[in-house]
Amino acid sequence: MSSHAKGHIRTLSLVAVLSLVACDGDAGKTAQDSLPTTGGTLRVAFWDDAQRCVDPNQVYWIETRSVDRQIADSLTDQDPATGAIVPWLATGWTVSDDARQYTFDLRHGVTFSDGAPLDAPAVKTAFDATFALGAKSVLGLTYLAGYASTTVVDQDTVTVRFDRPNAAFLQATSTTTLAILSPASYRETPERRCAGRIVASGPFVLDEFTAGKKVHLTRRKDYAWPSPLVRNRGAAHLDAITFSYIKEASVRVGSLTSAAIDVVWPREPISEPDQNLIRRTGGRIESRPLPGVSYQLVPNVTSGRPLADLRVRQAVQKLIDRETYAATVYWPGYPVVASVFDSTTPYFTAQAAALAHDPDGASRLLDEAGWLLGPDGYRYRDGRKLTLLDPVTAALPGDQLIQDQMRRAGIELRLMVVTAAKRVDLFAAGDFDLALAFLTRADPSVLGSALDQAVSKQGTARYSQDPATAAKVSALFAQGLQSIDPAQRGRAYAELQRYVVETGVSFPVCERVQTVGLSPRVQGFAFTSEAFLRTNDLWLSGPDS
Amino acid sequence: MTRYVLGRVATALGALWAVYTVTFVVLYLLPGDPVTMLLAAGDVPAENLSAEHLAGLKSQYGLDQPIHDQYAHHLWRLAHLDLGESFSRNVPVSELLADRLGPTLALGSLAILLAVVGGGAFAFLAVAARSGRVRDLLRRLPAAAVSLPPFFVGLLLIQVFAFRLGWFPAIGSDGGRTLILPALMMALPAAAMLAQVLTRSLDSTLAEPYVVTARAKGLSRTAVVTRHGLRNAAPAAVNLSGLLLGATVAEAVVAETLFSRDGLGRLAHEAVLDQDIPVVQAVVLVAGAAVALINLVVDLIHPLLDPRVVAARRAG
């Protein structure tokens, strides 16, 4: 099967122009009749930057990927509504039937902010350099899995080859991780790129990056090649954007309500009282589940451990009350997790029945497995207590809720509080019963880095499946990458989701939702497909403060 | 006198070396290593990387060398005043220090100034007030202030003076106005402690027979406290100020994190979490040098305030 997207871009541009004329959509009700005003500085507050690197090719920190989206463009873009890949710096592409060869036609007239043209050699330089980063780009490693070469066909055509099928690569080209930097940037060392020596083709230019302290971006006046998903076809409305870092949640929200900043962008969902506070002061909340691996616990099925028994795993699956978790740890109406993927992930299929809360069914399974209730309310078999070891860095309310849900059925969930480094050691050594997994990417292949023994060395992959289960899981992951035919990928990932939930290879706990608090001035806010910030259409109404 | 000063400087250098070594050992004994911490900070667990990948990164930072070699290497560089390069930030440590020292110095100086002025004024009032009931109340307040957690005080200050009244910014480190709230937060426990010590030493001075004589001569209560009391109580307070500086460095960690300020405190906190050894070492050295320096100054001022110290040393 071949896909060709040339000409597609013209239609989408037309749609964008029409919707601008109609002036509908997400401009917000206060500004429905007014056209966007140009100017002003958007002030965004994150919570932290622990990776301390701004180079999009190396960044895995989700907040910094929101910074990078304003600076750097990608070959393609992904529609947040449908997950479809649409043209951007590439006007079209063809993919070989075996998903090993991708040919991109590049857009004319795109330049980096240092004046260099974005052409085929520039794309080759970027992909080669990103692949060469190796471990310095943990995401790049999986996005470019099997990368063999990029060939310059002519000035505006490149062919990327893989030595094994990589059907997820098309989505990868839409990410900031595979954003194209100027050839001059790749003459800098990776360390200097991390520290801010990067030039790209985005609507904003990076002026200052001090990790965890301040990022300053200025508008590029001659920007004219936005993604078709953007309404504004030219330079950004904002003059500049600053990103600051505020660790304490109450100070963050207070800064928003006292108009010291315009956007709060924390990692943990904004609490319900804080959301109400923001709304009371005229602000609003935007949210989008982070696509990719949902927040989940993965078992250690090594023989001798309690979760080696399928019936115990199925019991645990039934004992997690996900509706209560979403409503109490977060708030009523918070999305309830329904798969190993968050609902915004392409090819997500709900496994609601298999994930239903069923304590009676769980008790029957545990009885059958020989774990019988003792006088102290816990279950025992051959004198051994049914204890599950869960290494955590802090016993959070959600962990304690699951601990309680397990205790009601007679399972002791032991929350062992350790440092982050110690937990890495425990996960690697298999010294646990439940390990944590989550990862953001708007393609289901991302679960492979947590569960697929064929590609991942992680403890969550190594210990969660016996050889027979692992063979089946790896085969399904491979099927998902073999062809870019959506029907075939869809079948593989639907079967994968059903299989890992039913056999207890993973226990989904909750969706990860990116919540953002906006001041009343912010208009035209948009999320990218991966729930990052996109500011092309964003503008500030009212007086500058 | 020169010998005395040289002796003190040598002691200070010895203390710095000890601090440096202890920090080095502690950081290396912690579980995990800087490379793992750096890579495991976010969504991506480092264990997913192959052994070769990890080994390559570790050798880049010299972490594959035996610990004593690394220690010798770092100490040798330090002797040449080279602080090395940050593991996690890809910039020279000296650059980081130059960038962050100023804001912390400004904040710390203002906090200490507020603490000395506030604590001194409070003690003076607590002793000199005419009404016995007011004196009693003033003596009890510092104990309450010492027991308030600084983090809580900082949040209160932000809520009231930044969000409600809007007098000062809650966050940032641009301009003098951003200094006020964090400096107040840091000054409060120090001022309270200083007030307690000064009050007590003023009390004991005022109970001396010569004070009774002075009062009998017709000096007012205020004049007695100013001329006789404060002079005799000052040495204890100056000694305490030396200790307070150490506490101030520690509180800068909380203040700079809560108020999102740049500075050494926040840098130290983040560097410890990253196991960014060169940065932690440098911050510890700077803080240690500051404490050693202030203690040296205190030791030198002490004889001027209290001639008995010099006399005792001669006699001994």
GROMACS .gro file of C-alpha atoms in nm, chain A residues 50-52 60-62 135-136 138-139 141 191 194 210-213 245-248 250-251 254-255 258 267 419 421 424 427-428 438-440 449 456-459 512, chain B residues 31-32 36-45 47-50 53 57 60 88-91 99-100 151 155 158-159 162-163 170-171 257-258 260 262 266 269-270 274:
model
   82
   50ALA     CA    1   1.507   1.841   3.556
   51GLN     CA    2   1.661   1.749   3.221
   52ARG     CA    3   1.812   2.097   3.170
   60TYR     CA    4   1.236   1.401   2.665
   61TRP     CA    5   1.108   1.642   2.934
   62ILE     CA    6   0.748   1.714   2.829
  135ALA     CA    7   2.179   0.746   2.423
  136LYS     CA    8   2.181   1.125   2.442
  138VAL     CA    9   1.646   0.845   2.455
  139LEU     CA   10   1.334   0.920   2.252
  141LEU     CA   11   1.656   0.592   1.985
  191GLU     CA   12   2.617   1.971   2.496
  194CYS     CA   13   2.146   2.142   2.499
  210THR     CA   14   1.884   2.912   3.139
  211ALA     CA   15   1.775   2.569   3.254
  212GLY     CA   16   1.506   2.572   3.521
  213LYS     CA   17   1.522   2.952   3.539
  245TYR     CA   18   0.965   2.787   3.667
  246ILE     CA   19   0.760   2.800   3.989
  247LYS     CA   20   0.785   2.491   4.208
  248GLU     CA   21   0.511   2.559   4.463
  250SER     CA   22  -0.011   2.768   4.541
  251VAL     CA   23   0.243   3.030   4.432
  254GLY     CA   24  -0.165   3.282   4.289
  255SER     CA   25   0.069   3.429   4.028
  258SER     CA   26  -0.283   3.808   4.046
  267ARG     CA   27   0.292   1.849   3.552
  419THR     CA   28   1.485   0.722   4.637
  421ALA     CA   29   1.785   0.604   4.201
  424VAL     CA   30   1.571   0.226   3.920
  427PHE     CA   31   1.319  -0.233   3.885
  428ALA     CA   32   1.633  -0.342   3.701
  438PHE     CA   33   0.404   0.576   3.161
  439LEU     CA   34   0.537   0.752   2.850
  440THR     CA   35   0.410   1.024   2.619
  449SER     CA   36   0.958   0.051   2.520
  456SER     CA   37   1.325  -0.306   2.558
  457LYS     CA   38   1.567  -0.393   2.837
  458GLN     CA   39   1.347  -0.228   3.099
  459GLY     CA   40   1.243  -0.423   3.407
  512ARG     CA   41  -0.244   1.129   3.260
  576PRO     CA   42   2.264   0.507   4.539
  577GLY     CA   43   2.254   0.572   4.166
  581THR     CA   44   2.124   0.761   3.563
  582MET     CA   45   1.972   1.052   3.755
  583LEU     CA   46   1.999   1.275   3.451
  584LEU     CA   47   1.834   1.024   3.221
  585ALA     CA   48   1.575   0.894   3.466
  586ALA     CA   49   1.450   1.239   3.559
  587GLY     CA   50   1.162   1.232   3.321
  588ASP     CA   51   0.945   0.982   3.142
  589VAL     CA   52   1.233   0.772   3.020
  590PRO     CA   53   1.399   0.522   3.250
  592GLU     CA   54   1.757   0.116   3.228
  593ASN     CA   55   1.612   0.110   2.880
  594LEU     CA   56   1.951   0.213   2.747
  595SER     CA   57   2.203  -0.048   2.652
  598HIS     CA   58   2.534   0.356   2.582
  602LEU     CA   59   2.809   0.853   2.889
  605GLN     CA   60   3.250   1.115   2.922
  633SER     CA   61   2.383   1.825   3.417
  634ARG     CA   62   2.403   2.176   3.276
  635ASN     CA   63   2.690   2.157   3.028
  636VAL     CA   64   2.848   2.482   3.147
  644ASP     CA   65   2.567   3.392   3.779
  645ARG     CA   66   2.408   3.279   4.106
  696PHE     CA   67   0.818   2.767   5.454
  700LEU     CA   68   0.358   3.118   5.198
  703ILE     CA   69   0.321   3.567   4.957
  704GLN     CA   70  -0.054   3.529   5.014
  707ALA     CA   71   0.189   3.962   4.697
  708PHE     CA   72  -0.151   3.816   4.609
  715ALA     CA   73   0.574   3.682   4.468
  716ILE     CA   74   0.836   3.542   4.235
  802THR     CA   75   1.281   2.762   4.581
  803LEU     CA   76   0.959   2.905   4.725
  805SER     CA   77   1.143   3.108   4.239
  807ASP     CA   78   1.797   3.252   4.121
  811ARG     CA   79   1.835   2.669   4.468
  814HIS     CA   80   1.923   2.192   4.599
  815GLU     CA   81   1.896   2.101   4.232
  819ASP     CA   82   2.100   1.560   4.012
   0.00000   0.00000   0.00000
